[in-house]
Structure formats: structure tokens, C-alpha cells
Amino acid sequence: MGDSTETLYLHNATQQNDLNDIQTALRNMLPKAKIYGTPSQNSITLRANAEDMQLAHKIVEELDRPRPTYRLTYTINESENGKHAGSQRYTLVVLSGTRSELKQGNRVPVVTATSNDGGTLQNTVTYIDVGLSIRAIVDGSPDGVRVSSNVTQSSPTEEKSSATSNPTIRQSSLDGTSIVIPGKPLVLGALDMPGSTRHIDVELVAELVK
């Protein structure tokens, strides 16, 4: 029997890299087959003999599996002058291998340029986010859940920039990667807020959703 052509559709590959990885595995395992990936259709087309086609089905079935989804709960414990001042919880649901972001706060106008249009000064204004920002990337690992977190707290002050009269933004940021055991809280670190006596501790709990 000669070669045949078949298109295999991926059901769980959610990113371009997922398709590329499966396509690379097929090419390495089936050097005699012709393999073409179509990202817009989330599919891989093969021209191969019957034996290789059967093996291709098995490879795709093993690699095209659903990614686990995790619920990440960040707890921000605040203290003022060494006394507990309250706690806030923020929850993100993140698909393994992807990034999720949460923002809470305000947008502050900032002058980025000034031009003279016929004797009239024109300001170019952009807006920056201030408040709390949490970004997380999750990957499963044999030892637990690998979570890359960035927790940033920022706020405008009464101080003004001498050049543009823009408000001065104070910012504290916690950035790192940790191995988290599902269901067990882990303290990621602590932040002292500049210009104040406030102090915050950041705690994370990761739970498998599915």
C-alpha cells in the first residue's frame, strides 16, 4: 500500500508552541513522513504509510492532553507600625503554561510631551496604572506547582516632578519563582512601602481546579 494523507486536529493545544512541540515530535519519530502544521486550524497534516500514520495517531493522542488549571490565592497581610492592619485576598485561575494578571487601583494621567502649536502649548498625556498588580505564570512540576509571581504595589505622592509637574510614583515589587505544594500556604516575601510605616507580607496558596 502507498502513502495516504490525513489531517489530525488538536483539541487541547492552546498555544502556537503546543502545536510546534507536537509537530517536532512527529518529525523526529517519523522521518519518512511529510508533516505540515496549520496554526489557524490547530491541525497537523501528514502524508505517510499506514504504519507511520498509526504511530502518528498514538503520538498525538499522548501529547495532546488537557493542561491542568490552578486556582491561585494571594493573601496580602498588612501591618502598620508593627500592628496587624488587615488582610486582603485575590484569586486568579491560571491554565498551566500561561499567564494571568490582576490589577486593582486607578489610572493616573502623566504628561509625556509638550508641544507649541501656534503659540498654544499642547500636552501629550498618557495614563499609568497605580495600585496593586499581580501577574502569575504556572507550570506543573514533579515536586509541586512552579509559580512565577510578580506582586507590585504603587501609589502617587504629593511630590511633583520638577520637569513636568507629574506626580511622583512610589512602587514596591516582589518578583520570583517558587515551588508550591498544592493546598499548602507559602509566604513569598515581604514589602515595606516607601515613605510610610506600612508593611505587607504576601502569601500564596495554589489549588488544582481540574
mmCIF file of C-alpha atoms in Angstrom:
data_model
loop_
_atom_site.group_PDB
_atom_site.id
_atom_site.type_symbol
_atom_site.label_atom_id
_atom_site.label_comp_id
_atom_site.label_asym_id
_atom_site.label_seq_id
_atom_site.Cartn_x
_atom_site.Cartn_y
_atom_site.Cartn_z
ATOM 1 C CA MET A 1 0.000 0.000 0.000
ATOM 2 C CA GLY A 2 1.168 3.528 -0.782
ATOM 3 C CA ASP A 3 1.161 6.645 1.333
ATOM 4 C CA SER A 4 -2.043 8.343 2.422
ATOM 5 C CA THR A 5 -2.796 11.873 3.606
ATOM 6 C CA GLU A 6 -4.672 12.722 6.795
ATOM 7 C CA THR A 7 -5.249 15.821 8.921
ATOM 8 C CA LEU A 8 -5.123 15.455 12.692
ATOM 9 C CA TYR A 9 -6.873 18.165 14.716
ATOM 10 C CA LEU A 10 -5.521 19.136 18.136
ATOM 11 C CA HIS A 11 -8.178 19.626 20.805
ATOM 12 C CA ASN A 12 -6.141 20.722 23.823
ATOM 13 C CA ALA A 13 -3.127 22.541 22.363
ATOM 14 C CA THR A 14 -3.894 26.162 23.237
ATOM 15 C CA GLN A 15 -0.775 27.937 22.004
ATOM 16 C CA GLN A 16 1.460 28.036 18.949
ATOM 17 C CA ASN A 17 4.257 26.410 20.962
ATOM 18 C CA ASP A 18 1.997 23.439 21.750
ATOM 19 C CA LEU A 19 1.448 22.737 18.056
ATOM 20 C CA ASN A 20 5.161 23.254 17.331
ATOM 21 C CA ASP A 21 6.188 20.767 20.032
ATOM 22 C CA ILE A 22 3.832 18.065 18.751
ATOM 23 C CA GLN A 23 4.902 18.702 15.170
ATOM 24 C CA THR A 24 8.580 18.407 16.168
ATOM 25 C CA ALA A 25 7.911 15.128 17.980
ATOM 26 C CA LEU A 26 6.199 13.723 14.884
ATOM 27 C CA ARG A 27 9.072 14.747 12.616
ATOM 28 C CA ASN A 28 11.636 13.182 14.929
ATOM 29 C CA MET A 29 9.704 9.933 15.270
ATOM 30 C CA LEU A 30 8.538 9.707 11.642
ATOM 31 C CA PRO A 31 11.453 10.861 9.464
ATOM 32 C CA LYS A 32 9.925 9.396 6.292
ATOM 33 C CA ALA A 33 6.586 11.169 6.700
ATOM 34 C CA LYS A 34 5.748 14.608 5.335
ATOM 35 C CA ILE A 35 4.313 16.774 8.093
ATOM 36 C CA TYR A 36 2.720 20.224 7.847
ATOM 37 C CA GLY A 37 1.299 22.270 10.703
ATOM 38 C CA THR A 38 -1.601 24.721 10.236
ATOM 39 C CA PRO A 39 -1.814 27.017 13.290
ATOM 40 C CA SER A 40 -5.016 28.747 12.124
ATOM 41 C CA GLN A 41 -6.796 25.373 12.088
ATOM 42 C CA ASN A 42 -4.917 23.974 15.090
ATOM 43 C CA SER A 43 -4.129 20.931 12.991
ATOM 44 C CA ILE A 44 -1.293 18.849 11.557
ATOM 45 C CA THR A 45 -1.478 17.254 8.117
ATOM 46 C CA LEU A 46 0.588 14.139 7.402
ATOM 47 C CA ARG A 47 1.419 12.109 4.334
ATOM 48 C CA ALA A 48 2.743 8.739 5.461
ATOM 49 C CA ASN A 49 2.430 4.996 5.076
ATOM 50 C CA ALA A 50 -0.111 3.049 7.129
ATOM 51 C CA GLU A 51 2.335 2.098 9.878
ATOM 52 C CA ASP A 52 3.621 5.623 10.366
ATOM 53 C CA MET A 53 0.079 7.029 10.253
ATOM 54 C CA GLN A 54 -0.984 4.686 13.032
ATOM 55 C CA LEU A 55 2.011 5.749 15.111
ATOM 56 C CA ALA A 56 1.221 9.423 14.422
ATOM 57 C CA HIS A 57 -2.278 8.953 15.868
ATOM 58 C CA LYS A 58 -0.786 7.430 19.013
ATOM 59 C CA ILE A 59 1.793 10.227 19.433
ATOM 60 C CA VAL A 60 -0.828 12.962 19.032
ATOM 61 C CA GLU A 61 -3.183 11.228 21.460
ATOM 62 C CA GLU A 62 -0.439 11.066 24.104
ATOM 63 C CA LEU A 63 0.810 14.632 23.641
ATOM 64 C CA ASP A 64 -2.451 16.496 23.010
ATOM 65 C CA ARG A 65 -3.706 16.290 26.571
ATOM 66 C CA PRO A 66 -5.650 18.875 28.600
ATOM 67 C CA ARG A 67 -3.478 21.190 30.639
ATOM 68 C CA PRO A 68 -4.268 21.399 34.353
ATOM 69 C CA THR A 69 -5.888 24.556 35.680
ATOM 70 C CA TYR A 70 -4.898 26.051 39.030
ATOM 71 C CA ARG A 71 -6.578 28.475 41.399
ATOM 72 C CA LEU A 72 -4.007 30.847 42.911
ATOM 73 C CA THR A 73 -4.997 32.737 46.043
ATOM 74 C CA TYR A 74 -2.715 35.600 47.064
ATOM 75 C CA THR A 75 -3.227 36.910 50.591
ATOM 76 C CA ILE A 76 -1.856 40.375 51.352
ATOM 77 C CA ASN A 77 -1.363 40.830 55.106
ATOM 78 C CA GLU A 78 -0.838 44.474 56.049
ATOM 79 C CA SER A 79 0.700 45.874 59.197
ATOM 80 C CA GLU A 80 1.218 49.441 60.409
ATOM 81 C CA ASN A 81 3.916 50.222 62.971
ATOM 82 C CA GLY A 82 4.178 46.514 63.685
ATOM 83 C CA LYS A 83 0.433 46.054 64.295
ATOM 84 C CA HIS A 84 -1.839 43.970 62.069
ATOM 85 C CA ALA A 85 -3.918 46.311 59.894
ATOM 86 C CA GLY A 86 -5.931 43.861 57.796
ATOM 87 C CA SER A 87 -5.795 41.223 55.084
ATOM 88 C CA GLN A 88 -6.990 41.064 51.501
ATOM 89 C CA ARG A 89 -7.317 38.047 49.235
ATOM 90 C CA TYR A 90 -7.053 37.962 45.468
ATOM 91 C CA THR A 91 -7.759 34.894 43.342
ATOM 92 C CA LEU A 92 -6.589 34.081 39.825
ATOM 93 C CA VAL A 93 -7.443 30.987 37.790
ATOM 94 C CA VAL A 94 -4.486 30.091 35.553
ATOM 95 C CA LEU A 95 -4.073 27.427 32.896
ATOM 96 C CA SER A 96 -0.719 25.657 33.218
ATOM 97 C CA GLY A 97 1.848 27.197 30.889
ATOM 98 C CA THR A 98 0.010 30.503 30.551
ATOM 99 C CA ARG A 99 -0.026 33.870 32.306
ATOM 100 C CA SER A 100 -2.813 35.586 34.192
ATOM 101 C CA GLU A 101 -2.891 39.146 35.523
ATOM 102 C CA LEU A 102 -4.975 41.046 38.060
ATOM 103 C CA LYS A 103 -4.999 44.813 38.554
ATOM 104 C CA GLN A 104 -6.773 46.899 41.160
ATOM 105 C CA GLY A 105 -6.352 50.636 41.534
ATOM 106 C CA ASN A 106 -6.545 53.820 39.491
ATOM 107 C CA ARG A 107 -5.130 55.294 36.309
ATOM 108 C CA VAL A 108 -3.081 58.464 36.770
ATOM 109 C CA PRO A 109 -2.570 60.964 33.916
ATOM 110 C CA VAL A 110 1.065 61.731 33.109
ATOM 111 C CA VAL A 111 2.348 64.363 30.664
ATOM 112 C CA THR A 112 4.832 62.712 28.305
ATOM 113 C CA ALA A 113 5.454 65.602 25.893
ATOM 114 C CA THR A 114 4.646 69.277 25.398
ATOM 115 C CA SER A 115 4.480 70.999 22.022
ATOM 116 C CA ASN A 116 3.892 74.563 20.848
ATOM 117 C CA ASP A 117 1.066 74.708 18.312
ATOM 118 C CA GLY A 118 0.638 78.276 17.030
ATOM 119 C CA GLY A 119 1.544 79.776 20.357
ATOM 120 C CA THR A 120 -0.618 77.349 22.308
ATOM 121 C CA LEU A 121 1.040 74.737 24.465
ATOM 122 C CA GLN A 122 -0.310 71.260 23.857
ATOM 123 C CA ASN A 123 0.347 68.420 26.277
ATOM 124 C CA THR A 124 0.509 64.782 25.289
ATOM 125 C CA VAL A 125 -0.941 62.742 28.126
ATOM 126 C CA THR A 126 -0.750 59.040 28.830
ATOM 127 C CA TYR A 127 -2.150 57.081 31.742
ATOM 128 C CA ILE A 128 -0.300 54.739 34.066
ATOM 129 C CA ASP A 129 -1.815 52.175 36.416
ATOM 130 C CA VAL A 130 -1.256 52.593 40.142
ATOM 131 C CA GLY A 131 -2.413 50.322 42.944
ATOM 132 C CA LEU A 132 -1.979 46.574 43.175
ATOM 133 C CA SER A 133 -0.850 44.417 40.262
ATOM 134 C CA ILE A 134 -0.420 40.623 40.379
ATOM 135 C CA ARG A 135 0.973 38.600 37.470
ATOM 136 C CA ALA A 136 1.373 34.824 37.627
ATOM 137 C CA ILE A 137 2.654 32.040 35.368
ATOM 138 C CA VAL A 138 2.033 28.420 36.377
ATOM 139 C CA ASP A 139 3.754 25.212 35.313
ATOM 140 C CA GLY A 140 3.344 21.784 36.829
ATOM 141 C CA SER A 141 6.500 20.081 38.106
ATOM 142 C CA PRO A 142 7.282 16.706 39.718
ATOM 143 C CA ASP A 143 7.835 18.406 43.086
ATOM 144 C CA GLY A 144 4.728 20.578 43.103
ATOM 145 C CA VAL A 145 3.493 23.617 41.186
ATOM 146 C CA ARG A 146 6.042 26.060 39.803
ATOM 147 C CA VAL A 147 4.610 29.571 40.128
ATOM 148 C CA SER A 148 6.330 32.701 38.850
ATOM 149 C CA SER A 149 4.791 35.691 40.617
ATOM 150 C CA ASN A 150 5.122 39.440 40.335
ATOM 151 C CA VAL A 151 3.328 41.455 43.014
ATOM 152 C CA THR A 152 3.636 45.220 42.637
ATOM 153 C CA GLN A 153 2.166 47.903 44.886
ATOM 154 C CA SER A 154 2.371 51.520 43.699
ATOM 155 C CA SER A 155 0.847 54.861 44.649
ATOM 156 C CA PRO A 156 1.211 58.526 43.643
ATOM 157 C CA THR A 157 2.604 61.001 46.161
ATOM 158 C CA GLU A 158 2.128 64.724 46.693
ATOM 159 C CA GLU A 159 5.612 65.295 45.312
ATOM 160 C CA LYS A 160 5.810 66.652 41.769
ATOM 161 C CA SER A 161 8.497 66.195 39.148
ATOM 162 C CA SER A 162 10.306 69.488 38.630
ATOM 163 C CA ALA A 163 10.472 68.970 34.870
ATOM 164 C CA THR A 164 6.862 68.037 34.061
ATOM 165 C CA SER A 165 4.854 68.563 37.282
ATOM 166 C CA ASN A 166 3.854 64.927 37.061
ATOM 167 C CA PRO A 167 3.170 63.132 40.349
ATOM 168 C CA THR A 168 5.968 61.004 41.763
ATOM 169 C CA ILE A 169 5.045 57.317 41.826
ATOM 170 C CA ARG A 170 6.265 55.162 44.688
ATOM 171 C CA GLN A 171 6.495 51.467 43.945
ATOM 172 C CA SER A 172 7.444 48.246 45.681
ATOM 173 C CA SER A 173 7.701 44.981 43.781
ATOM 174 C CA LEU A 174 8.118 41.312 44.688
ATOM 175 C CA ASP A 175 9.247 39.098 41.807
ATOM 176 C CA GLY A 176 10.271 35.439 41.941
ATOM 177 C CA THR A 177 9.589 31.790 41.177
ATOM 178 C CA SER A 178 8.580 29.259 43.837
ATOM 179 C CA ILE A 179 7.642 25.586 44.054
ATOM 180 C CA VAL A 180 4.283 25.436 45.827
ATOM 181 C CA ILE A 181 2.746 22.278 47.295
ATOM 182 C CA PRO A 182 -0.968 22.294 46.332
ATOM 183 C CA GLY A 183 -3.161 23.344 49.229
ATOM 184 C CA LYS A 184 -0.284 24.473 51.471
ATOM 185 C CA PRO A 185 0.284 28.213 52.021
ATOM 186 C CA LEU A 186 3.707 29.631 51.197
ATOM 187 C CA VAL A 187 4.977 33.079 52.198
ATOM 188 C CA LEU A 188 6.525 34.563 49.055
ATOM 189 C CA GLY A 189 8.109 37.557 50.746
ATOM 190 C CA ALA A 190 7.529 40.940 52.340
ATOM 191 C CA LEU A 191 7.408 44.533 51.153
ATOM 192 C CA ASP A 192 7.993 47.789 53.022
ATOM 193 C CA MET A 193 6.027 50.623 51.470
ATOM 194 C CA PRO A 194 8.324 53.600 50.761
ATOM 195 C CA GLY A 195 7.506 56.806 52.618
ATOM 196 C CA SER A 196 5.265 55.089 55.157
ATOM 197 C CA THR A 197 5.294 52.716 58.110
ATOM 198 C CA ARG A 198 3.201 50.151 56.216
ATOM 199 C CA HIS A 199 4.481 46.640 55.707
ATOM 200 C CA ILE A 200 2.886 43.819 53.726
ATOM 201 C CA ASP A 201 3.513 40.068 53.627
ATOM 202 C CA VAL A 202 2.498 38.105 50.535
ATOM 203 C CA GLU A 203 1.219 34.545 50.931
ATOM 204 C CA LEU A 204 0.230 32.146 48.160
ATOM 205 C CA VAL A 205 -1.937 29.019 48.037
ATOM 206 C CA ALA A 206 -2.202 27.007 44.794
ATOM 207 C CA GLU A 207 -5.048 24.513 44.265
ATOM 208 C CA LEU A 208 -5.725 22.212 41.346
ATOM 209 C CA VAL A 209 -9.071 23.017 39.718
ATOM 210 C CA LYS A 210 -9.030 20.293 37.059
#
